Amino acid sequence: MLKHSETTNWWGKMEIIEFGLERIQSLYENTVEYNLSDSGVHPYSLREFLTPDQIEEMLDLEIGYGWTNGTVELRNSIARLYKGRNQDNVIVTNGSAEANFLMVMSLLNPGDELIVFVPNYLQIWGWAKSLGIKVVEVELREDQSWQPDLDELAKAVTLKTKMITICHPNNPSGSIMDEASMIKLVEFARSRDLYLHGDEVYKGSELSGVESPSFADLYDKAIVTSGLSKALALPGLRIGWLVGPTDFIYKAWQCKDYTSITTNTVSEYVADIALQPQKRAEILSRSRRILNENVALLGGWLETNANLFSSILPKAGGMAFVRYNMDINSTDLVHKLREERSIMLVPGDVYGKDGYIRLGVGAPKDHIEAGLSHLSDFARSNF
Ligand SMILES: Cc1ncc(COP(=O)(O)O)c(C=O)c1O
């Protein structure tokens, strides 16, 4: 008979917390004419992304399991994005979503405390809570330009704290830290011997063109989640990764034996092309062009509608977090816009921040124009 330890018995008591953000998108994003709920940059088609030679080469791929932690080539291409890391510091995953999932499963145990800067994507927050891990929130505030407050962080740390996690660049605000602030956060974690996890899936989309460093470049005990879905505009490939210390990466690999075993051969082939330096630079330049154009559009719209809407415009990422001045709950507002105008936005409620809506700025310009015009029209006629 197989043996298992007592500590695995928590499964029976587990209550999975609904992932509000993903649930509302899954239900409605494909039912509307103008989907502005996405947080990434409008995706490529395979035909525009690959050369005819690459398409031919792809057709000859053997559709095997390959390396379950990612092909050596792809892991090397990922490792090269980070200072002093090699293929053993990397595991390739099905999207950054699986990377976050594996990270929680392989590092945290009931009894550990996890500090989470909020608002953020809330996958790690919800999954860790579902597993019975104590999650301590530290708020990022709009009146502090959504920047981490290290005094608040210091109050949240206890002897049981194992890790701090931050989404950087931030979902939903699109804020970024400057390098000096990142180093301060790293020094904070280092001085207490804590893991520091960065969900960096929006890195590379900085509108200024200056890419932020990775926490993995600054700290040996950093763990980084990233992938191709957002800044790199290839979400359907479902390629993400974790970068971290080798023993942690090995544990994540063991855990992946239970989730998906491996990613898929075709996606890994395309992913490796995307991560070659010149191609990556080309993709990021397309992303920044789209985002800069749309953020300028949003900026103009906010000026015109300043009595109803305000936002600190994003510095990176495919979304803006917009505060509205109307007497309506954010989920109700999103459903009304969906039903009456066929526009899909994300309600602030799913971030625990009613009074805000998240608006994608990576969609085609005509979608954003239509979305904004419906939104202001709806607001003016109803409030
Ligand atoms: C911060 C963040 N991390 C992870 C994910 C998951 O993305 P994917 O699995 O497509 O890489 C998302 C998706 O919106 C996100 O915003």
Short mmCIF file of C-alpha atoms and ligand atoms in Angstrom, two decimals:
data_model
loop_
_atom_site.label_atom_id
_atom_site.label_comp_id
_atom_site.label_asym_id
_atom_site.label_seq_id
_atom_site.Cartn_x
_atom_site.Cartn_y
_atom_site.Cartn_z
CA MET A 1 0.00 0.00 0.00
CA LEU A 2 1.18 3.53 -0.76
CA LYS A 3 2.08 5.56 2.28
CA HIS A 4 1.35 9.23 2.75
CA SER A 5 2.23 11.56 5.58
CA GLU A 6 -0.38 13.13 7.87
CA THR A 7 0.22 16.60 6.47
CA THR A 8 -1.23 15.69 3.09
CA ASN A 9 -4.64 15.19 4.67
CA TRP A 10 -5.62 18.87 4.41
CA TRP A 11 -7.15 18.15 1.01
CA GLY A 12 -10.40 16.97 2.62
CA LYS A 13 -10.87 20.30 4.40
CA MET A 14 -9.90 22.45 1.48
CA GLU A 15 -12.23 25.12 0.17
CA ILE A 16 -11.15 26.56 -3.16
CA ILE A 17 -11.66 30.32 -3.19
CA GLU A 18 -13.23 31.46 -6.44
CA PHE A 19 -10.76 33.33 -8.67
CA GLY A 20 -13.09 36.26 -9.33
CA LEU A 21 -11.03 37.90 -12.07
CA GLU A 22 -10.60 34.77 -14.18
CA ARG A 23 -14.19 33.61 -13.57
CA ILE A 24 -15.88 36.74 -14.86
CA GLN A 25 -13.56 36.82 -17.89
CA SER A 26 -14.09 33.14 -18.65
CA LEU A 27 -17.85 33.57 -18.54
CA TYR A 28 -18.19 36.68 -20.68
CA GLU A 29 -15.07 37.69 -22.63
CA ASN A 30 -16.12 35.77 -25.74
CA THR A 31 -19.73 36.92 -25.66
CA VAL A 32 -19.19 40.62 -26.46
CA GLU A 33 -18.29 42.67 -29.49
CA TYR A 34 -15.62 44.73 -27.71
CA ASN A 35 -13.59 42.75 -25.22
CA LEU A 36 -11.56 45.24 -23.20
CA SER A 37 -11.05 42.87 -20.28
CA ASP A 38 -7.73 41.50 -21.54
CA SER A 39 -4.58 42.70 -19.84
CA GLY A 40 -2.13 41.78 -22.56
CA VAL A 41 -1.17 43.11 -25.95
CA HIS A 42 -3.22 42.08 -28.99
CA PRO A 43 -1.84 38.66 -30.05
CA TYR A 44 -0.04 37.73 -33.25
CA SER A 45 -1.30 35.15 -35.71
CA LEU A 46 1.12 32.28 -36.39
CA ARG A 47 1.34 33.37 -40.02
CA GLU A 48 2.51 36.88 -39.19
CA PHE A 49 4.84 35.64 -36.46
CA LEU A 50 6.78 32.88 -38.26
CA THR A 51 8.73 32.94 -41.50
CA PRO A 52 7.76 30.42 -44.23
CA ASP A 53 10.94 28.43 -43.39
CA GLN A 54 10.01 28.29 -39.74
CA ILE A 55 6.50 27.14 -40.62
CA GLU A 56 7.99 24.34 -42.74
CA GLU A 57 10.36 23.36 -39.94
CA MET A 58 7.47 23.32 -37.49
CA LEU A 59 5.58 20.87 -39.67
CA ASP A 60 8.43 18.38 -39.26
CA LEU A 61 8.46 18.52 -35.47
CA GLU A 62 7.96 15.23 -33.72
CA ILE A 63 5.02 15.71 -31.37
CA GLY A 64 6.59 13.92 -28.42
CA TYR A 65 6.75 14.74 -24.73
CA GLY A 66 10.19 16.30 -25.04
CA TRP A 67 11.81 17.46 -21.81
CA THR A 68 9.11 17.73 -19.15
CA ASN A 69 10.84 20.75 -17.61
CA GLY A 70 11.26 22.43 -21.02
CA THR A 71 13.69 21.81 -23.87
CA VAL A 72 17.32 22.55 -23.07
CA GLU A 73 17.34 25.20 -25.84
CA LEU A 74 14.29 26.98 -24.46
CA ARG A 75 15.52 26.84 -20.87
CA ASN A 76 18.82 28.31 -22.01
CA SER A 77 17.05 31.06 -23.94
CA ILE A 78 15.03 31.90 -20.82
CA ALA A 79 18.08 31.72 -18.52
CA ARG A 80 19.88 34.24 -20.77
CA LEU A 81 17.22 36.84 -19.89
CA TYR A 82 18.49 36.83 -16.28
CA LYS A 83 21.89 37.58 -14.77
CA GLY A 84 23.94 34.56 -13.70
CA ARG A 85 21.24 31.93 -14.25
CA ASN A 86 21.46 28.71 -16.24
CA GLN A 87 19.08 26.01 -17.51
CA ASP A 88 18.88 24.43 -14.02
CA ASN A 89 17.43 27.67 -12.64
CA VAL A 90 14.51 27.43 -15.06
CA ILE A 91 11.38 25.33 -15.48
CA VAL A 92 9.03 25.88 -18.42
CA THR A 93 5.32 25.83 -17.55
CA ASN A 94 1.86 26.08 -19.12
CA GLY A 95 1.49 29.83 -18.89
CA SER A 96 2.63 31.90 -15.95
CA ALA A 97 -0.54 30.65 -14.31
CA GLU A 98 0.97 27.19 -13.89
CA ALA A 99 4.23 28.79 -12.79
CA ASN A 100 2.44 30.64 -9.97
CA PHE A 101 0.53 27.49 -9.06
CA LEU A 102 3.70 25.37 -8.87
CA MET A 103 5.47 28.06 -6.91
CA VAL A 104 2.82 28.03 -4.19
CA MET A 105 2.66 24.21 -4.12
CA SER A 106 6.40 23.67 -3.91
CA LEU A 107 7.37 26.40 -1.49
CA LEU A 108 4.59 27.08 0.97
CA ASN A 109 3.10 24.88 3.69
CA PRO A 110 0.27 25.39 6.16
CA GLY A 111 1.86 27.29 9.05
CA ASP A 112 3.87 29.53 6.72
CA GLU A 113 2.90 33.15 6.20
CA LEU A 114 2.93 34.80 2.82
CA ILE A 115 2.95 38.58 2.38
CA VAL A 116 1.13 39.75 -0.72
CA PHE A 117 1.11 43.30 -2.08
CA VAL A 118 -2.46 44.09 -3.17
CA PRO A 119 -4.09 44.87 -5.50
CA ASN A 120 -2.59 42.31 -7.80
CA TYR A 121 -3.65 39.46 -10.07
CA LEU A 122 -4.70 37.51 -6.93
CA GLN A 123 -3.99 34.02 -8.24
CA ILE A 124 -1.30 33.43 -5.64
CA TRP A 125 -3.40 35.12 -2.96
CA GLY A 126 -6.43 32.89 -3.68
CA TRP A 127 -4.57 29.64 -4.20
CA ALA A 128 -2.39 30.04 -1.09
CA LYS A 129 -5.47 30.86 1.01
CA SER A 130 -7.27 27.84 -0.43
CA LEU A 131 -4.39 25.67 0.79
CA GLY A 132 -4.67 27.05 4.30
CA ILE A 133 -1.59 29.24 4.15
CA LYS A 134 -1.86 32.50 6.09
CA VAL A 135 -1.88 35.35 3.58
CA VAL A 136 -1.04 38.81 4.91
CA GLU A 137 -1.97 41.72 2.66
CA VAL A 138 0.04 44.91 2.34
CA GLU A 139 -1.80 47.57 0.42
CA LEU A 140 -0.49 49.44 -2.59
CA ARG A 141 -2.29 52.79 -2.55
CA GLU A 142 -3.21 55.08 -5.39
CA ASP A 143 -2.26 58.14 -3.30
CA GLN A 144 1.23 56.61 -3.06
CA SER A 145 1.30 56.02 -6.82
CA TRP A 146 0.74 52.31 -6.15
CA GLN A 147 4.28 51.99 -4.77
CA PRO A 148 5.14 49.50 -1.97
CA ASP A 149 5.41 51.03 1.48
CA LEU A 150 8.28 49.34 3.31
CA ASP A 151 7.08 50.60 6.73
CA GLU A 152 3.78 48.80 6.17
CA LEU A 153 5.71 45.77 4.96
CA ALA A 154 7.83 45.75 8.14
CA LYS A 155 4.66 45.68 10.26
CA ALA A 156 3.40 42.63 8.34
CA VAL A 157 6.48 40.41 8.83
CA THR A 158 6.45 37.78 11.59
CA LEU A 159 8.75 34.87 12.42
CA LYS A 160 6.53 32.67 10.26
CA THR A 161 6.82 34.79 7.13
CA LYS A 162 8.43 32.74 4.37
CA MET A 163 7.93 34.84 1.29
CA ILE A 164 6.91 38.24 -0.02
CA THR A 165 5.20 38.32 -3.39
CA ILE A 166 4.77 41.31 -5.68
CA CYS A 167 3.36 41.67 -9.16
CA HIS A 168 5.82 43.89 -11.03
CA PRO A 169 4.95 45.68 -13.31
CA ASN A 170 1.69 45.72 -11.45
CA ASN A 171 -1.62 44.25 -12.54
CA PRO A 172 -3.98 46.19 -12.35
CA SER A 173 -2.39 49.64 -11.98
CA GLY A 174 0.44 49.33 -14.52
CA SER A 175 2.79 50.91 -11.97
CA ILE A 176 6.50 50.13 -11.89
CA MET A 177 9.17 50.62 -9.26
CA ASP A 178 12.44 52.32 -10.09
CA GLU A 179 15.57 50.25 -9.67
CA ALA A 180 16.53 51.92 -6.37
CA SER A 181 13.14 50.97 -4.87
CA MET A 182 13.47 47.42 -6.16
CA ILE A 183 16.87 47.19 -4.47
CA LYS A 184 15.37 48.47 -1.19
CA LEU A 185 12.73 45.75 -1.33
CA VAL A 186 15.40 43.15 -2.08
CA GLU A 187 17.50 44.37 0.87
CA PHE A 188 14.44 44.15 3.09
CA ALA A 189 13.90 40.50 2.08
CA ARG A 190 17.61 39.67 2.31
CA SER A 191 17.96 41.11 5.81
CA ARG A 192 15.18 38.76 7.00
CA ASP A 193 16.23 35.82 4.81
CA LEU A 194 12.85 35.76 3.02
CA TYR A 195 12.06 34.53 -0.44
CA LEU A 196 10.99 37.35 -2.72
CA HIS A 197 8.68 36.38 -5.54
CA GLY A 198 8.06 38.64 -8.51
CA ASP A 199 5.31 37.96 -11.01
CA GLU A 200 7.02 39.70 -13.92
CA VAL A 201 4.77 38.69 -16.80
CA TYR A 202 4.39 42.38 -17.84
CA LYS A 203 8.16 43.07 -17.81
CA GLY A 204 9.33 44.35 -21.16
CA SER A 205 6.16 46.34 -21.82
CA GLU A 206 7.45 49.50 -20.07
CA LEU A 207 6.09 52.35 -22.19
CA SER A 208 9.32 54.32 -21.84
CA GLY A 209 11.25 51.53 -23.58
CA VAL A 210 13.50 51.10 -20.53
CA GLU A 211 13.02 47.54 -19.33
CA SER A 212 13.02 47.11 -15.55
CA PRO A 213 15.54 44.72 -14.05
CA SER A 214 14.25 41.38 -12.80
CA PHE A 215 14.19 40.62 -9.09
CA ALA A 216 16.14 37.51 -10.14
CA ASP A 217 18.98 39.83 -11.26
CA LEU A 218 19.10 41.41 -7.81
CA TYR A 219 18.68 38.60 -5.29
CA ASP A 220 19.73 34.95 -5.16
CA LYS A 221 16.60 34.03 -3.15
CA ALA A 222 14.27 35.65 -5.68
CA ILE A 223 11.76 33.53 -7.52
CA VAL A 224 10.38 34.91 -10.74
CA THR A 225 7.28 33.99 -12.71
CA SER A 226 7.05 35.12 -16.29
CA GLY A 227 5.90 34.06 -19.71
CA LEU A 228 4.92 34.99 -23.22
CA SER A 229 1.29 35.99 -22.62
CA LYS A 230 1.43 39.71 -21.93
CA ALA A 231 4.36 41.89 -22.97
CA LEU A 232 5.24 39.30 -25.64
CA ALA A 233 1.70 39.07 -27.04
CA LEU A 234 1.57 35.26 -27.45
CA PRO A 235 -0.93 34.11 -24.79
CA GLY A 236 -2.34 31.17 -26.74
CA LEU A 237 1.04 29.41 -26.76
CA ARG A 238 0.56 28.92 -23.00
CA ILE A 239 4.26 29.20 -22.33
CA GLY A 240 5.43 30.53 -18.99
CA TRP A 241 8.31 29.82 -16.66
CA LEU A 242 9.77 29.98 -13.21
CA VAL A 243 13.29 31.14 -12.47
CA GLY A 244 14.82 30.54 -9.05
CA PRO A 245 17.33 28.61 -6.95
CA THR A 246 18.03 25.13 -8.36
CA ASP A 247 16.61 23.20 -5.38
CA PHE A 248 13.34 25.14 -5.62
CA ILE A 249 13.18 24.60 -9.38
CA TYR A 250 13.69 20.88 -8.89
CA LYS A 251 10.78 20.78 -6.41
CA ALA A 252 8.58 22.67 -8.85
CA TRP A 253 9.50 20.08 -11.51
CA GLN A 254 8.49 17.26 -9.14
CA CYS A 255 5.20 19.05 -8.57
CA LYS A 256 4.63 19.47 -12.31
CA ASP A 257 4.65 15.65 -12.60
CA TYR A 258 1.23 15.96 -10.96
CA THR A 259 -0.18 18.91 -12.90
CA SER A 260 0.49 18.83 -16.63
CA ILE A 261 3.70 16.74 -16.91
CA THR A 262 4.96 18.97 -19.70
CA THR A 263 4.11 21.83 -22.03
CA ASN A 264 3.64 21.23 -25.75
CA THR A 265 6.25 20.72 -28.42
CA VAL A 266 4.82 23.19 -30.95
CA SER A 267 4.56 26.01 -28.42
CA GLU A 268 8.08 25.41 -27.18
CA TYR A 269 9.37 25.66 -30.74
CA VAL A 270 7.63 29.00 -31.30
CA ALA A 271 8.59 30.23 -27.82
CA ASP A 272 12.28 29.71 -28.50
CA ILE A 273 11.97 31.82 -31.65
CA ALA A 274 10.22 34.56 -29.65
CA LEU A 275 13.03 34.64 -27.12
CA GLN A 276 15.91 35.11 -29.54
CA PRO A 277 17.23 38.60 -28.73
CA GLN A 278 16.38 40.27 -32.03
CA LYS A 279 12.91 38.76 -32.28
CA ARG A 280 12.15 39.57 -28.64
CA ALA A 281 13.19 43.19 -29.21
CA GLU A 282 10.97 43.34 -32.31
CA ILE A 283 7.95 41.98 -30.40
CA LEU A 284 8.46 44.35 -27.50
CA SER A 285 8.75 47.30 -29.83
CA ARG A 286 5.38 46.35 -31.43
CA SER A 287 3.86 46.00 -27.94
CA ARG A 288 5.14 49.39 -26.83
CA ARG A 289 3.89 51.06 -30.02
CA ILE A 290 0.38 49.65 -29.48
CA LEU A 291 0.36 50.50 -25.78
CA ASN A 292 1.73 54.03 -26.18
CA GLU A 293 -0.84 54.83 -28.83
CA ASN A 294 -3.73 53.50 -26.76
CA VAL A 295 -2.58 55.06 -23.50
CA ALA A 296 -2.38 58.45 -25.26
CA LEU A 297 -5.94 57.89 -26.44
CA LEU A 298 -7.05 57.02 -22.93
CA GLY A 299 -5.24 60.09 -21.55
CA GLY A 300 -7.19 62.38 -23.88
CA TRP A 301 -10.47 60.69 -23.00
CA LEU A 302 -9.75 61.06 -19.27
CA GLU A 303 -9.14 64.79 -19.73
CA THR A 304 -12.45 65.18 -21.53
CA ASN A 305 -14.28 63.16 -18.88
CA ALA A 306 -12.39 64.33 -15.81
CA ASN A 307 -15.58 64.87 -13.79
CA LEU A 308 -16.43 61.15 -14.10
CA PHE A 309 -13.16 59.24 -14.45
CA SER A 310 -9.56 59.49 -13.27
CA SER A 311 -6.48 57.30 -13.40
CA ILE A 312 -2.75 57.35 -12.90
CA LEU A 313 -1.91 56.22 -16.41
CA PRO A 314 -0.02 52.91 -16.62
CA LYS A 315 3.76 52.92 -16.99
CA ALA A 316 3.70 49.35 -18.28
CA GLY A 317 1.36 46.46 -19.03
CA GLY A 318 -1.77 46.17 -21.07
CA MET A 319 -4.31 47.76 -18.75
CA ALA A 320 -5.33 50.89 -16.86
CA PHE A 321 -7.03 50.97 -13.49
CA VAL A 322 -9.61 53.71 -13.74
CA ARG A 323 -11.51 55.23 -10.82
CA TYR A 324 -15.04 56.35 -11.58
CA ASN A 325 -17.24 58.91 -9.92
CA MET A 326 -20.68 57.32 -10.33
CA ASP A 327 -23.06 55.84 -7.81
CA ILE A 328 -22.96 52.26 -9.05
CA ASN A 329 -21.16 49.13 -7.91
CA SER A 330 -18.32 48.12 -10.25
CA THR A 331 -19.71 44.63 -10.98
CA ASP A 332 -23.14 46.09 -11.76
CA LEU A 333 -21.52 48.67 -14.02
CA VAL A 334 -19.57 46.01 -15.92
CA HIS A 335 -22.66 43.83 -16.40
CA LYS A 336 -24.75 46.79 -17.58
CA LEU A 337 -22.08 47.81 -20.09
CA ARG A 338 -21.84 44.23 -21.29
CA GLU A 339 -25.59 43.78 -21.67
CA GLU A 340 -26.41 47.21 -23.08
CA ARG A 341 -23.26 48.04 -25.08
CA SER A 342 -21.54 44.68 -25.72
CA ILE A 343 -18.35 45.90 -24.01
CA MET A 344 -16.47 43.80 -21.50
CA LEU A 345 -14.40 45.44 -18.74
CA VAL A 346 -13.15 44.07 -15.41
CA PRO A 347 -14.83 45.34 -12.24
CA GLY A 348 -12.66 46.66 -9.41
CA ASP A 349 -14.64 44.31 -7.13
CA VAL A 350 -12.56 41.33 -8.24
CA TYR A 351 -9.53 43.14 -6.79
CA GLY A 352 -11.44 44.11 -3.64
CA LYS A 353 -11.52 47.68 -5.03
CA ASP A 354 -15.04 48.77 -5.84
CA GLY A 355 -15.17 52.18 -7.51
CA TYR A 356 -12.60 51.15 -10.14
CA ILE A 357 -12.76 49.43 -13.50
CA ARG A 358 -9.87 47.79 -15.32
CA LEU A 359 -9.69 48.67 -18.94
CA GLY A 360 -7.44 46.86 -21.42
CA VAL A 361 -5.12 49.11 -23.40
CA GLY A 362 -3.52 46.40 -25.53
CA ALA A 363 -6.57 45.78 -27.74
CA PRO A 364 -6.88 47.18 -31.28
CA LYS A 365 -7.34 50.96 -31.27
CA ASP A 366 -10.85 50.89 -32.75
CA HIS A 367 -11.99 48.61 -29.90
CA ILE A 368 -10.59 50.98 -27.31
CA GLU A 369 -12.12 53.99 -29.04
CA ALA A 370 -15.52 52.27 -29.16
CA GLY A 371 -15.21 51.09 -25.56
CA LEU A 372 -14.32 54.52 -24.26
CA SER A 373 -17.03 56.23 -26.24
CA HIS A 374 -19.69 53.79 -24.97
CA LEU A 375 -18.41 54.18 -21.43
CA SER A 376 -18.57 57.98 -21.39
CA ASP A 377 -21.89 57.96 -23.22
CA PHE A 378 -23.33 55.47 -20.72
CA ALA A 379 -21.96 57.50 -17.80
CA ARG A 380 -23.37 60.80 -19.11
CA SER A 381 -26.80 59.38 -19.85
CA ASN A 382 -27.13 57.58 -16.50
CA PHE A 383 -25.32 59.77 -13.93
C1 LIG B 1 0.13 39.08 -13.24
C2 LIG B 1 -0.33 37.87 -13.98
N1 LIG B 1 0.31 36.72 -13.78
C3 LIG B 1 -0.05 35.61 -14.43
C4 LIG B 1 -1.08 35.61 -15.33
C5 LIG B 1 -1.42 34.35 -16.06
O1 LIG B 1 -1.05 34.50 -17.38
P1 LIG B 1 -0.64 33.33 -18.38
O2 LIG B 1 -0.90 32.03 -17.71
O3 LIG B 1 -1.45 33.55 -19.59
O4 LIG B 1 0.82 33.53 -18.64
C6 LIG B 1 -1.78 36.80 -15.58
C7 LIG B 1 -2.93 36.83 -16.50
O5 LIG B 1 -3.65 37.79 -16.64
C8 LIG B 1 -1.39 37.97 -14.89
O6 LIG B 1 -1.99 39.14 -15.10
#
